[in-house]
Tab-separated table of C-alpha atoms in Angstrom:
chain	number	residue	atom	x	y	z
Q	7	UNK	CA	-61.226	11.634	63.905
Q	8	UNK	CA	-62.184	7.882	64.805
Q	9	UNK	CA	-60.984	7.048	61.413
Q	10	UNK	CA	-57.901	8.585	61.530
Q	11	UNK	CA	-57.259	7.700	65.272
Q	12	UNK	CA	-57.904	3.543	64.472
Q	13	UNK	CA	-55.796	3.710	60.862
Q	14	UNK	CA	-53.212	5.528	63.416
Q	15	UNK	CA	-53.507	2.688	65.974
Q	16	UNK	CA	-53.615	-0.122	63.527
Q	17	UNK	CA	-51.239	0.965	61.277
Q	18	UNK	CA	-53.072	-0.306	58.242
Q	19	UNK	CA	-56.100	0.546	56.330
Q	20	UNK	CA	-57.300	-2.709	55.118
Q	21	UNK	CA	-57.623	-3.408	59.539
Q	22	UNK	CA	-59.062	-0.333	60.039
Q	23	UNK	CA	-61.849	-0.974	57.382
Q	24	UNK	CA	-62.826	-4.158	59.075
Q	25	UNK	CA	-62.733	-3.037	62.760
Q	26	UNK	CA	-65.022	0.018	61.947
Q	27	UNK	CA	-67.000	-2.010	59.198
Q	28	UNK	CA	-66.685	0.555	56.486
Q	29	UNK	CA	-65.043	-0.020	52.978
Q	30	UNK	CA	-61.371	0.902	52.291
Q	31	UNK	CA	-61.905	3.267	49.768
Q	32	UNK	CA	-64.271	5.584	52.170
Q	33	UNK	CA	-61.549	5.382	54.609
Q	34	UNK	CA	-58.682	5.984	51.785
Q	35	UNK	CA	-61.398	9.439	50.646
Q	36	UNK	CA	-61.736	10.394	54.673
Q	37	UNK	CA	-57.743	10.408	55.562
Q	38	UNK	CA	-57.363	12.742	52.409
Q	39	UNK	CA	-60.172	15.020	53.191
Q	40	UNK	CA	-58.272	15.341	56.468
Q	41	UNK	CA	-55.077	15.960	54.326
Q	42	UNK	CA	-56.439	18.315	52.804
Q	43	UNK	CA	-57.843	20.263	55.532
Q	44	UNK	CA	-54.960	20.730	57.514
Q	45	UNK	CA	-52.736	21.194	54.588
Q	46	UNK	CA	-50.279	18.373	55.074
Q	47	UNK	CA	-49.446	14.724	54.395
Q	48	UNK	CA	-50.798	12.416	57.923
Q	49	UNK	CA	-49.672	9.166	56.447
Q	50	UNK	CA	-47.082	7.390	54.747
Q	51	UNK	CA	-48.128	4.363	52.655
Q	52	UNK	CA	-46.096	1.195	51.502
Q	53	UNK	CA	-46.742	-2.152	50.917
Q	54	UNK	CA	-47.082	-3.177	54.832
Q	55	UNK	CA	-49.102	-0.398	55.593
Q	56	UNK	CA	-49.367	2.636	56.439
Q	57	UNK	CA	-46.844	5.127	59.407
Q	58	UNK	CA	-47.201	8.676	60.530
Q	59	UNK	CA	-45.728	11.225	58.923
Q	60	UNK	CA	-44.405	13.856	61.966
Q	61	UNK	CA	-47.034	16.218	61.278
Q	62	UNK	CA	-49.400	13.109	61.455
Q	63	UNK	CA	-48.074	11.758	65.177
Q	64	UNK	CA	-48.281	14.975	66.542
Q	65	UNK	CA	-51.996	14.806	65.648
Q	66	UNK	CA	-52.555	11.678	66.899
Q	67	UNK	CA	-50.551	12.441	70.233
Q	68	UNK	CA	-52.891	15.633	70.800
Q	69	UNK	CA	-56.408	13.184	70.174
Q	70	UNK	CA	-55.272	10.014	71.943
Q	71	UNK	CA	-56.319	10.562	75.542
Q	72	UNK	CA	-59.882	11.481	74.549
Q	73	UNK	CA	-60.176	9.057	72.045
Q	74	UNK	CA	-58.937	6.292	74.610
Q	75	UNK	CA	-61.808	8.282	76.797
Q	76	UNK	CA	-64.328	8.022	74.018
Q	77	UNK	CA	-63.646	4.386	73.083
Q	78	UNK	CA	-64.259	3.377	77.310
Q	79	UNK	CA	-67.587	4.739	77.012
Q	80	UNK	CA	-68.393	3.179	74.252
Q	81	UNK	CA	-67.839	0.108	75.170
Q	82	UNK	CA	-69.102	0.750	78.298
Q	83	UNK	CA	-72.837	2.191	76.722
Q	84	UNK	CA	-72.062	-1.067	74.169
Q	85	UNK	CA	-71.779	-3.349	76.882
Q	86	UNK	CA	-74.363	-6.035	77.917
Q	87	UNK	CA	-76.058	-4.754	80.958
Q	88	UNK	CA	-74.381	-1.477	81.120
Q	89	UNK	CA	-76.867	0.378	83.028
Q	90	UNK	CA	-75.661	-1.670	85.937
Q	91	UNK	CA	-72.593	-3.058	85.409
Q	92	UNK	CA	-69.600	-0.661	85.238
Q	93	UNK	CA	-66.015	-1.849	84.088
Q	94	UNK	CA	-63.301	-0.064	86.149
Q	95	UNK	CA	-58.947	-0.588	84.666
Q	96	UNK	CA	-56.485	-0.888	87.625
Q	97	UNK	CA	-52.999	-1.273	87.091
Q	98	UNK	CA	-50.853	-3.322	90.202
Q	99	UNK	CA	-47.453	-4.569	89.898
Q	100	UNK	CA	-47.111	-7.962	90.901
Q	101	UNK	CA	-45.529	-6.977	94.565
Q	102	UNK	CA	-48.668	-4.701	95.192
Q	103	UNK	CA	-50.511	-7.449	94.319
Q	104	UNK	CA	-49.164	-9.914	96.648
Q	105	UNK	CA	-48.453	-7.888	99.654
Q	106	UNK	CA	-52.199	-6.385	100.176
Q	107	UNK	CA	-54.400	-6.373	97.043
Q	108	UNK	CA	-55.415	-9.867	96.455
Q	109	UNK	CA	-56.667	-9.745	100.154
Q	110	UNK	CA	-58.337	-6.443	100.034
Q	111	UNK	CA	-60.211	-7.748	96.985
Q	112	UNK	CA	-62.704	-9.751	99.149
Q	113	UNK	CA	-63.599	-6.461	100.736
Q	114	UNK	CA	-64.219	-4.317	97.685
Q	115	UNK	CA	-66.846	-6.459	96.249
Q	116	UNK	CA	-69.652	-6.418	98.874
Q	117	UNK	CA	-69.408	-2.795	98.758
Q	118	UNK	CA	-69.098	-2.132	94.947
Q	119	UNK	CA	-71.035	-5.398	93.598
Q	120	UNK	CA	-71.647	-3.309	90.320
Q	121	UNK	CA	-68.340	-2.778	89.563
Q	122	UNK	CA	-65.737	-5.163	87.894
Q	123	UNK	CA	-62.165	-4.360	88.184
Q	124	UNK	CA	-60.277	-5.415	84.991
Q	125	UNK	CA	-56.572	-5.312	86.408
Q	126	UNK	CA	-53.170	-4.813	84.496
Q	127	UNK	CA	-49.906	-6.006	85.575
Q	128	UNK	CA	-46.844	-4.306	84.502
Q	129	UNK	CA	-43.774	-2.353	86.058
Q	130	UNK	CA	-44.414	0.692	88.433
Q	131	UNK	CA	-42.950	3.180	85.480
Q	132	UNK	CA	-45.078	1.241	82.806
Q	133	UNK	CA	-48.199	1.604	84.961
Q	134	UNK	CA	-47.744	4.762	85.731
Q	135	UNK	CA	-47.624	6.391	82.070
Q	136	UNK	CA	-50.728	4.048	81.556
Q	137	UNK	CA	-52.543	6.136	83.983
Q	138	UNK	CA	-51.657	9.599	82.621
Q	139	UNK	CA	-52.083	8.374	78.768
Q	140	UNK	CA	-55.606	7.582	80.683
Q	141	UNK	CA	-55.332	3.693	79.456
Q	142	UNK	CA	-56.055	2.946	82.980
Q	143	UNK	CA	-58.015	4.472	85.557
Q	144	UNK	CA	-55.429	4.211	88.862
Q	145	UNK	CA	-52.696	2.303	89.355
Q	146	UNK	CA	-50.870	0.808	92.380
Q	147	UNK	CA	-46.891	0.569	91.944
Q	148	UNK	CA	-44.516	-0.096	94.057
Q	149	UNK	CA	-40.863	2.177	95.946
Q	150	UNK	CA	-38.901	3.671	94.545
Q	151	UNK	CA	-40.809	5.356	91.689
Q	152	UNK	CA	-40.185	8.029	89.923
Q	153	UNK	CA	-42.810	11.052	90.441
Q	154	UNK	CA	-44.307	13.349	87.919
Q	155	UNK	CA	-46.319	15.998	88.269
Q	156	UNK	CA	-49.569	14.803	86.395
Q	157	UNK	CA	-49.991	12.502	89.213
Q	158	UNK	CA	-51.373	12.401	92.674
Q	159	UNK	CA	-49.456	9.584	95.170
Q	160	UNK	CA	-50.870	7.727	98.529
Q	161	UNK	CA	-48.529	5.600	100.026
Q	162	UNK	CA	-50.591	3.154	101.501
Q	163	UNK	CA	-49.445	-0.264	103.087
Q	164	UNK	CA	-45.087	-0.566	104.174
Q	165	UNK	CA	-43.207	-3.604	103.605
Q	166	UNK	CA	-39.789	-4.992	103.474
Q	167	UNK	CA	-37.496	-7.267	101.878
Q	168	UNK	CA	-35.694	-10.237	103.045
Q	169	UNK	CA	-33.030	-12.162	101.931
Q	170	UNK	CA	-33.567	-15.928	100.664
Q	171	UNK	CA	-30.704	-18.485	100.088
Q	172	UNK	CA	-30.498	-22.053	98.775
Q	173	UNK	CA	-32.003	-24.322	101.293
Q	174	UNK	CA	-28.263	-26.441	101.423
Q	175	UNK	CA	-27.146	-23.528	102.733
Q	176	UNK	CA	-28.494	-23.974	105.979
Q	177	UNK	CA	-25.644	-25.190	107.560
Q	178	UNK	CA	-23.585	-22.192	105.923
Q	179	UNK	CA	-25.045	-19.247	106.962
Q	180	UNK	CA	-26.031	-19.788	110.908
Q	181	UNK	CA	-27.715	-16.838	113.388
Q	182	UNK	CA	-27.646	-13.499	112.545
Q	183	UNK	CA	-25.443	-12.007	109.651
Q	184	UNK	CA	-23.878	-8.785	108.599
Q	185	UNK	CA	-24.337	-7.926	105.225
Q	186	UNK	CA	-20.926	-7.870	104.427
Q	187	UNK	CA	-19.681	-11.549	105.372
Q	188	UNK	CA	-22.283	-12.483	102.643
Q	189	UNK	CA	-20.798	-10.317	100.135
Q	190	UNK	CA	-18.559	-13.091	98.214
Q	191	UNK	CA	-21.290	-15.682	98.102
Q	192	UNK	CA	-23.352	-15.849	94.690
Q	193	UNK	CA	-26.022	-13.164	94.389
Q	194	UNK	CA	-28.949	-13.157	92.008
Q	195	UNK	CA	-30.394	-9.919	91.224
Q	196	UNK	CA	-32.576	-8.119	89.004
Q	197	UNK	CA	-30.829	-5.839	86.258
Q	198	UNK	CA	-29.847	-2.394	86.736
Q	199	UNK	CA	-32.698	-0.802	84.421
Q	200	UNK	CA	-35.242	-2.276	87.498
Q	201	UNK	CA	-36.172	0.028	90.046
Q	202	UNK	CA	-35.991	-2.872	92.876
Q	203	UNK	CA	-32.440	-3.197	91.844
Q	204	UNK	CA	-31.589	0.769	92.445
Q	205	UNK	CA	-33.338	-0.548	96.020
Q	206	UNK	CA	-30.802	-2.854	96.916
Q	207	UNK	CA	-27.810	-1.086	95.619
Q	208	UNK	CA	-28.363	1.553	98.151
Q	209	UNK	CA	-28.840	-0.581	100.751
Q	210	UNK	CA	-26.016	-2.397	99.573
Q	211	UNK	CA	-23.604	0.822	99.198
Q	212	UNK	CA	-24.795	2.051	102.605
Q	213	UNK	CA	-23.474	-0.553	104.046
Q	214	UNK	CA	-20.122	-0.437	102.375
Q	215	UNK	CA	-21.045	-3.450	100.526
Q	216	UNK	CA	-20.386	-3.315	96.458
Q	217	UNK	CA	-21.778	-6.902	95.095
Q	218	UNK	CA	-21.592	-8.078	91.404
Q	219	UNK	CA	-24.003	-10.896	90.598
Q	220	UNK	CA	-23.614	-14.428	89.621
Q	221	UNK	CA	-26.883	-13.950	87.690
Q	222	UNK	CA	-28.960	-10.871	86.741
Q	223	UNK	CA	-32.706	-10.867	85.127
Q	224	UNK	CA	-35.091	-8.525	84.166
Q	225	UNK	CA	-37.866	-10.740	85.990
Q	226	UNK	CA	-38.735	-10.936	89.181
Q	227	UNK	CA	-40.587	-13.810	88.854
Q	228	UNK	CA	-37.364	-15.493	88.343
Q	229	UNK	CA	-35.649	-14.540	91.313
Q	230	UNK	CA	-37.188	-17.573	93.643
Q	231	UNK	CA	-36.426	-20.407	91.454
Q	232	UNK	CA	-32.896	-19.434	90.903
Q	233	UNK	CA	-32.178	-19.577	94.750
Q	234	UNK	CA	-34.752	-22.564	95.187
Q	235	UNK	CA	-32.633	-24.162	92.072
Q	236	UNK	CA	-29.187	-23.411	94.541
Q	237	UNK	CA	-27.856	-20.623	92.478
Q	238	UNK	CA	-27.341	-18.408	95.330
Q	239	UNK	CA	-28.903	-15.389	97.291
Q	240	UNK	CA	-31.535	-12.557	96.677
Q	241	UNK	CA	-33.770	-10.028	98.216
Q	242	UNK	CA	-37.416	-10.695	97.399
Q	243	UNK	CA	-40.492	-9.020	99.240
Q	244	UNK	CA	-41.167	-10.167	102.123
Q	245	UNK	CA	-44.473	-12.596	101.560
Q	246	UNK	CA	-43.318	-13.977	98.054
Q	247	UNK	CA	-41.056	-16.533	99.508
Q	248	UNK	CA	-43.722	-17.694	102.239
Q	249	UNK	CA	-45.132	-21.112	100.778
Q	250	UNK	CA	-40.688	-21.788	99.493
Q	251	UNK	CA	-39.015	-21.179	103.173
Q	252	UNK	CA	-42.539	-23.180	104.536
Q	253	UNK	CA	-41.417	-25.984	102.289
Q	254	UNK	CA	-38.403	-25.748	103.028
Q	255	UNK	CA	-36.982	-25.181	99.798
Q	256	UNK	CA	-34.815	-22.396	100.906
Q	257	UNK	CA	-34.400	-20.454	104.089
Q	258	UNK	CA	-34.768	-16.911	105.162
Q	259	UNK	CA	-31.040	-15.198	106.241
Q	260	UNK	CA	-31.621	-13.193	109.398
Q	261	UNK	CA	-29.641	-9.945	108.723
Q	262	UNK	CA	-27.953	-7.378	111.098
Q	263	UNK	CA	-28.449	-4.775	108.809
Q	264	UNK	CA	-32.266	-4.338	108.050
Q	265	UNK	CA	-33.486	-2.898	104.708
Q	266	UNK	CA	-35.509	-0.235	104.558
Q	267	UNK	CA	-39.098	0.132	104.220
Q	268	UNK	CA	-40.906	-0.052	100.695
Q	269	UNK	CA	-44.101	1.160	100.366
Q	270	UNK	CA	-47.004	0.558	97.921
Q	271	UNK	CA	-48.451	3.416	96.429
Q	272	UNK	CA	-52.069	4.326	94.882
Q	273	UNK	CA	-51.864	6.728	92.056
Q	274	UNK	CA	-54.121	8.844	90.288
Q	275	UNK	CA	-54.050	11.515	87.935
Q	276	UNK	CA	-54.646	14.600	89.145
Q	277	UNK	CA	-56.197	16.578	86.255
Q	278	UNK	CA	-58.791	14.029	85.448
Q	279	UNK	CA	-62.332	14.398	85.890
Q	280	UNK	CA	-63.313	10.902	87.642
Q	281	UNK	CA	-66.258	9.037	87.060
Q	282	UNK	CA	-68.816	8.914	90.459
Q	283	UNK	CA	-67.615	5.027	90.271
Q	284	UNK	CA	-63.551	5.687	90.173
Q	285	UNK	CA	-64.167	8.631	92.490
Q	286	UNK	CA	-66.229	6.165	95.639
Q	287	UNK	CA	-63.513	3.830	94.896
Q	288	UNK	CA	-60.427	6.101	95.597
Q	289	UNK	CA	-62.421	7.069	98.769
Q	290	UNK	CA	-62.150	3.035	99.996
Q	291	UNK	CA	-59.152	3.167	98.928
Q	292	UNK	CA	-57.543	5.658	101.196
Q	293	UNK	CA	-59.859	4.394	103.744
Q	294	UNK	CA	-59.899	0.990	103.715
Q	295	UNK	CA	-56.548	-0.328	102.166
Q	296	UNK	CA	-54.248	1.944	104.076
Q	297	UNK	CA	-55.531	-0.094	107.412
């Protein structure tokens, strides 16, 4: 099956020959003993490569998890100084990071000095199907989230969100504010596929506020510059625009209406039988990083 599983991954079988160091001709012979066996065409082949045929992907979807399983203890037996070294996946999104993980970090390695943590940055939804496709071991994602079954959740450390504006709008905005005598002024916000954004449009909407922005983007990362470049206002966790309001590059709006409290959560899935490693380090997690 590792054949099959890497010309599946790879999508050609000149790739797959070098990666598992075997010649393509015994890989062409292997995929159509397989063929063969199971009485039906696995592959399509053209001049690009090779696809799944539907009888094919439904294969490969019921071998990928413990292949992905197989191939991490591979590596892990393949590794240099394996026998005390162990490599452990996390998944964060880039708010869990910020808020709590980067300083947690500092803690975790006295007591685990064996273990390195190889960490993954993506969107809470992303992350999340990493962990139950078992491409990552846990995961930390952010509110709101969407929950599935397969999957245990801790919340562990609250936070909030503030809103940021331009810092030459000081003299504009003075004392506290409602929401709603900001709602004409330009707004940057993230697009309505983000989960953040579902966030602030009930906040918004609770409020009676309905706010269509100057700019949208699909990146967070962008929503700091754009206010500290004077394009307007947005809602941004509340440590990621520390070292910019500090600075003085734009100011923090002190709002009558507060938002309500996000939360980052620790997932794990709950079918999976967990290493002795991933196992002690769930325990710190629920007791040290909810504190």
């Amino acid at each position: 099956m590792n054949i099959f599983y890497t010309v599946a991954t790879l999508g050609n079988i000149s790739k797959a020959a070098e990666e598992l160091f075997v010649s393509q001709p015994a890989i062409s012979r292997v995929i159509s003993v397989l063929e063969d066996e199971y009485n039906t065409k696995l592959f399509i082949r053209s001049k690009s490569g090779v696809t799944l045929t539907r009888e094919g992907l439904n294969l490969f979807n019921m071998i990928k998890q413990p292949m992905q399983e197989f191939k991490k203890i591979e590596s892990f037996i393949d590794s240099p100084g394996s026998l005390t070294q162990t490599v452990v996946d996390v998944g964060a999104t880039a708010t869990a990071l910020e808020q709590t993980l980067l300083e947690k970090f500092e803690q975790y390695k006295p007591m685990f000095p064996n273990v390195n943590l190889r960490v993954h940055t993506d969107s809470s939804q992303k992350l999340a199907k990493m962990v139950i496709d078992g491409v990552i071991d846990f995961a930390f994602i952010t509110t709101p989230h969407t929950h599935s079954r397969e999957l245990e959740y801790h919340n562990t450390r609250s936070f909030t969100n503030i809103l940021i504006a331009p810092a030459s709008y000081k003299d504009r905005i003075k004392g506290k504010v409602s929401i709603k005598d900001l709602a004409n002024y330009p707004f940057i916000l993230l697009n309505k596929k983000m989960q953040f954004r579902t966030h602030v449009d009930k906040y918004l909407a609770s409020n009676g506020v309905h706010i269509d922005p100057a700019y949208e983007t699909d990146s967070s990362g962008m929503l700091i510059p754009f206010v500290v470049s004077g394009c307007g206002l947005t809602f941004v966790p509340e440590k990621s625009a520390d070292r910019e309001i500090k600075e003085g590059k734009c100011i923090k709006i002190d709002l009558m209406e507060e938002m309500p409290l996000r939360y980052i959560s620790f997932i794990i899935k709950k079918s999976k039988h967990y290493s002795p490693v991933v196992k002690e380090l769930k325990q710190f997690v629920l007791n040290h990083i909810k504190k």
